[in-house]
Amino acid sequence: MNRWELGQDNTGIVWRVEGDECIPHTDHIEMSGTKVSLYVSYGASKERKLKLQQKIIYPTLRKIPNDTHASLITDYEEELFPEIYADGVLLQRETVAQISFDGILRTAGKAENIAVSRVLFPTRELLCTIERITLKNTGNSSIKIFVPEKKGTRYARGCHGVYVLEHHVKAITECYLSSQEEVEIEVVFSGRLADEKQPTVSGSSEEEKRKEHFASVMERLCLTTPDRVVNQAFAFSKYRAAESVFLTRGGYMHCPGGLSYYAAVWTNDQVEYAGPFFPYLGDKNAIAASQNAYELYLPFMGEDFRAIPSSIIAEGHDIWEGAGDRGDAAMYAYGAANFVLENGDREYAKKLWPAIRWCLSYCEKKKTADGVIASDTDELENRFSSGDANLSTSLLAYGAYRAAACLAEEFGEAEYEEHCLKEKELLGEAIEAYFGANVQGFNTYRYYDGNDKLRAWICLPLVFGINHRREETLRALFSEYLWKPDGLATESGSETFWDRSTLYALRGAFYAGAREQAYEHLREYSIRRVLGEHVPYPVEAYPEGNQQHLSAESALYCRIFTEGILGMIPTSFRSFSLTVNMPAEWKHMKLAAIQAYQKEFSIEVSKYGNGRYQIIISMGEKEKIWEAASGETLSISLEELE
């Protein structure tokens, strides 16, 4: 039974605590603005009393040493929150009836004859978070309300100076609430440098800004399917991906979050996972953050062909490369090449083109005698064995060669286009010869030489259109060896899971045409993440990190639909291939207001029967209709709709 349910207005989810027998229960969620992130632990005690704790993360208030984890984080305890007196008696924490989330965390409860509702959110552009508390007299007699003002200041010292951390409970001088009247309390937590002025903050105004941003993201890349849970999961995921963009001294940076990863970029999270998604969404801050991420790596691509850093940290002022070469050049080439194609800006693509070529040259220098690409480790950074050459690095390079060939054609570089296509073909053959293996009785892929246990990343050949071992790979992925209640185990026999591989696997399964099997597991996963015990986004990992809602995993969820179910693969600055593998039980789906290729367009798919679809692509007042079978690839040029 699910703990949460979908809201009636299709904009959020609701936990009805008063009818829930499975308490106590607590959960945590992160919400972000451009300069601050708010991490809230919330829930209900056995007696259904509201439980609430807040941590505030300031990515630009850097501690010493200014390393990956140097963002200043503050905890605010119970004594700093409002003291509410009703008829002279201190009101105890309310009994909570309902908790909901629609981009803002909301609670509703009651203490005596007073209904207490709360909203918690970060500001969009200030170093502040806000809690707004509304008190409503639900009794028949008037109640005298008094809330004393509270102000407090803490200080911290970091590499940018002295940091001033303030909290302010705005007072309510004695007032009388008649029956059904209400009054509001506002709590502001803020941070700043010692030589900066404290900002003037309006809670109602900042709440509107948060709502407006949420609404603006909801208006683009809008998914409609017959499955309301999937629709909601997609909507939440695109928001989590878009909101976690911070304005730092090094420019806009999309950051994972999760109490650990801010004011920094990684070649997997930002370059490989999130970057190729943001052109579809078209959020201007997210696009700027992706461009910044790609550009931050440019100075590290020297003629000595030393491995690029895994991460550029501390607002762009330092690096982390503690795991050696994780296949970072392959991640970069794949992510950057797809980003610039989907973004559709030819001039900007020219800026990154030398970097993409450098990364592919680096991969060629790392080619082994067996023709695959060596790397010290992979994105799991030695948490699990990856040998001297792993499946992930080689397949990312394979995908990068495909996209680079399209770019070379766009730039009129026929010789390099031919080179990329040849290298892709050779690498594909080497991948099959070197990694193809029988593992635990499945004729699938080994992750590295000597690997004798199934690994989650055997999904990657399907993602990149290599289907030689399709049936056995799918059978292995969805077997009891790998598929668990939370998705794929990282390795057979381990309880560890990382959502990133599950999300890649679902995308690959759809793209490979296993639409019913993929949908069954997509729906199972989506229900668990949106309506289960830990909501409402994809997570990073377990047991590591306590299932933090790292933002790039949300981008990977959305890519199940763009690149998996619709099979959208860029082929030029204005064209893409389309391979529809819509679940059989869906008669219709639509992805509206897609922002990619410097255009806004929509794709609508309707089932004809016998596995055939009608596909309508519309742009403005113009539209074009195709008919195709499931799994049939179409070549789409948006210039035909201009």
XYZ file of N, CA, C and O in Angstrom, residues 493-555:
252
model
N 23.948 -10.173 -5.894
C 24.315 -10.552 -4.539
C 24.543 -9.390 -3.600
O 24.742 -9.587 -2.407
N 24.490 -8.159 -4.109
C 24.711 -6.978 -3.283
C 23.390 -6.264 -3.022
O 22.501 -6.251 -3.870
N 23.271 -5.645 -1.843
C 22.079 -4.843 -1.564
C 22.225 -3.411 -2.059
O 21.279 -2.635 -2.038
N 23.414 -3.049 -2.503
C 23.674 -1.683 -2.966
C 22.968 -1.418 -4.287
O 23.018 -2.231 -5.204
N 22.298 -0.264 -4.358
C 21.738 0.158 -5.644
C 22.040 1.627 -5.872
O 22.153 2.413 -4.943
N 22.189 1.968 -7.137
C 22.364 3.347 -7.594
C 21.308 3.579 -8.666
O 21.279 2.883 -9.680
N 20.439 4.564 -8.464
C 19.355 4.780 -9.410
C 19.839 5.063 -10.825
O 19.148 4.771 -11.794
N 21.021 5.633 -10.966
C 21.496 6.000 -12.299
C 21.508 4.798 -13.242
O 21.110 4.918 -14.407
N 21.943 3.642 -12.772
C 21.978 2.468 -13.646
C 20.574 1.940 -13.916
O 20.273 1.483 -15.028
N 19.678 2.023 -12.936
C 18.285 1.626 -13.155
C 17.646 2.499 -14.230
O 16.939 2.009 -15.120
N 17.898 3.789 -14.168
C 17.288 4.723 -15.110
C 17.857 4.538 -16.513
O 17.126 4.605 -17.512
N 19.145 4.298 -16.616
C 19.739 3.954 -17.903
C 19.133 2.654 -18.436
O 18.847 2.519 -19.627
N 18.939 1.668 -17.557
C 18.417 0.371 -17.991
C 16.991 0.484 -18.524
O 16.642 -0.137 -19.538
N 16.168 1.262 -17.857
C 14.791 1.441 -18.337
C 14.787 2.150 -19.684
O 14.021 1.782 -20.586
N 15.620 3.148 -19.817
C 15.747 3.828 -21.115
C 16.215 2.851 -22.195
O 15.655 2.800 -23.302
N 17.235 2.047 -21.888
C 17.762 1.096 -22.860
C 16.764 0.024 -23.227
O 16.668 -0.384 -24.402
N 15.991 -0.439 -22.249
C 15.001 -1.480 -22.524
C 13.917 -0.971 -23.469
O 13.506 -1.671 -24.405
N 13.449 0.252 -23.246
C 12.475 0.831 -24.184
C 13.089 0.996 -25.569
O 12.479 0.632 -26.579
N 14.291 1.551 -25.616
C 14.932 1.812 -26.903
C 15.180 0.516 -27.684
O 15.133 0.505 -28.920
N 15.395 -0.571 -26.946
C 15.611 -1.871 -27.583
C 14.308 -2.556 -27.967
O 14.328 -3.667 -28.505
N 13.167 -1.911 -27.680
C 11.882 -2.451 -28.107
C 11.181 -3.329 -27.102
O 10.111 -3.875 -27.394
N 11.735 -3.458 -25.890
C 11.098 -4.297 -24.867
C 10.082 -3.475 -24.094
O 10.162 -3.317 -22.876
N 9.096 -2.952 -24.798
C 8.237 -1.916 -24.224
C 7.363 -2.415 -23.085
O 7.140 -1.694 -22.112
N 6.856 -3.653 -23.146
C 5.980 -4.129 -22.071
C 6.775 -4.449 -20.820
O 6.392 -4.085 -19.709
N 7.883 -5.132 -21.001
C 8.750 -5.448 -19.872
C 9.286 -4.165 -19.240
O 9.314 -4.015 -18.016
N 9.690 -3.233 -20.074
C 10.227 -1.973 -19.567
C 9.155 -1.178 -18.829
O 9.418 -0.601 -17.758
N 7.939 -1.144 -19.375
C 6.880 -0.359 -18.741
C 6.473 -0.944 -17.398
O 6.224 -0.206 -16.435
N 6.423 -2.254 -17.316
C 6.094 -2.894 -16.038
C 7.055 -2.426 -14.949
O 6.643 -2.080 -13.834
N 8.343 -2.385 -15.277
C 9.336 -2.000 -14.280
C 9.406 -0.482 -14.102
O 9.689 0.004 -13.000
N 9.145 0.281 -15.152
C 9.073 1.736 -15.025
C 7.941 2.126 -14.086
O 8.114 2.991 -13.214
N 6.801 1.506 -14.252
C 5.654 1.846 -13.406
C 5.929 1.455 -11.954
O 5.647 2.229 -11.034
N 6.502 0.281 -11.755
C 6.853 -0.169 -10.405
C 7.819 0.814 -9.748
O 7.634 1.219 -8.594
N 8.829 1.212 -10.491
C 9.822 2.155 -9.975
C 9.168 3.509 -9.681
O 9.412 4.118 -8.629
N 8.350 4.006 -10.597
C 7.751 5.337 -10.450
C 6.819 5.396 -9.250
O 6.821 6.391 -8.499
N 6.028 4.371 -9.052
C 5.130 4.337 -7.894
C 5.940 4.389 -6.604
O 5.601 5.126 -5.668
N 7.011 3.631 -6.563
C 7.838 3.595 -5.346
C 8.461 4.955 -5.062
O 8.500 5.402 -3.910
N 8.941 5.626 -6.109
C 9.623 6.901 -5.899
C 8.655 8.055 -5.637
O 8.996 8.995 -4.920
N 7.458 8.014 -6.196
C 6.538 9.148 -6.072
C 5.521 8.957 -4.947
O 5.108 9.937 -4.317
N 5.139 7.712 -4.663
C 4.072 7.476 -3.694
C 4.489 6.589 -2.529
O 3.663 6.269 -1.669
N 5.745 6.179 -2.489
C 6.189 5.215 -1.493
C 6.695 5.838 -0.202
O 6.179 6.846 0.285
N 7.753 5.261 0.343
C 8.268 5.672 1.646
C 9.253 6.831 1.566
O 9.470 7.534 2.549
N 9.869 7.008 0.407
C 10.848 8.092 0.249
C 10.553 8.782 -1.075
O 10.821 8.242 -2.141
N 9.972 9.965 -0.992
C 9.445 10.645 -2.176
C 10.070 12.045 -2.255
O 10.633 12.549 -1.282
N 9.933 12.744 -3.418
C 9.190 12.375 -4.621
C 10.082 12.227 -5.857
O 9.586 12.309 -6.964
N 11.393 12.040 -5.687
C 12.329 12.067 -6.814
C 13.141 10.780 -6.893
O 13.248 10.043 -5.911
N 13.767 10.540 -8.038
C 14.820 9.517 -8.082
C 15.913 9.856 -7.071
O 16.091 11.013 -6.686
N 16.654 8.830 -6.666
C 17.672 9.014 -5.633
C 19.039 8.659 -6.190
O 19.177 8.160 -7.310
N 20.045 8.924 -5.388
C 21.403 8.544 -5.775
C 21.644 7.071 -5.481
O 21.755 6.262 -6.383
N 21.718 6.706 -4.199
C 22.194 5.366 -3.860
C 21.717 4.943 -2.478
O 21.262 5.740 -1.666
N 21.859 3.641 -2.235
C 21.658 3.036 -0.921
C 22.611 1.846 -0.823
O 22.790 1.125 -1.801
N 23.255 1.627 0.328
C 23.099 2.354 1.601
C 23.860 3.676 1.674
O 23.614 4.469 2.574
N 24.773 3.891 0.746
C 25.525 5.149 0.771
C 24.595 6.338 0.567
O 23.706 6.309 -0.274
N 24.805 7.386 1.355
C 24.116 8.641 1.109
C 22.678 8.727 1.554
O 22.020 9.745 1.335
N 22.137 7.648 2.155
C 20.763 7.715 2.663
C 19.756 8.108 1.585
O 18.817 8.843 1.822
N 19.965 7.627 0.367
C 19.054 7.881 -0.751
C 18.794 9.377 -0.967
O 17.654 9.822 -1.066
N 19.863 10.145 -1.062
C 19.696 11.574 -1.326
C 19.109 11.793 -2.717
O 19.373 11.040 -3.651
N 18.333 12.870 -2.841
C 17.696 13.200 -4.115
C 18.650 13.998 -5.002
O 18.405 15.168 -5.304
N 19.750 13.377 -5.423
C 20.684 14.092 -6.280
C 20.019 14.433 -7.607
O 19.300 13.622 -8.192
N 20.273 15.636 -8.086
C 19.438 16.207 -9.144
C 19.647 15.594 -10.516
O 18.712 15.529 -11.322
N 20.851 15.145 -10.847
C 21.086 14.624 -12.195
C 20.355 13.310 -12.438
O 20.014 12.982 -13.577
N 20.110 12.552 -11.370
C 19.319 11.331 -11.540
C 17.913 11.659 -12.032
O 17.310 10.895 -12.795
N 17.381 12.794 -11.623
C 16.067 13.210 -12.119
C 16.107 13.487 -13.615
O 15.156 13.192 -14.338
N 17.213 14.059 -14.093
C 17.364 14.253 -15.538
C 17.368 12.908 -16.256
O 16.782 12.765 -17.336
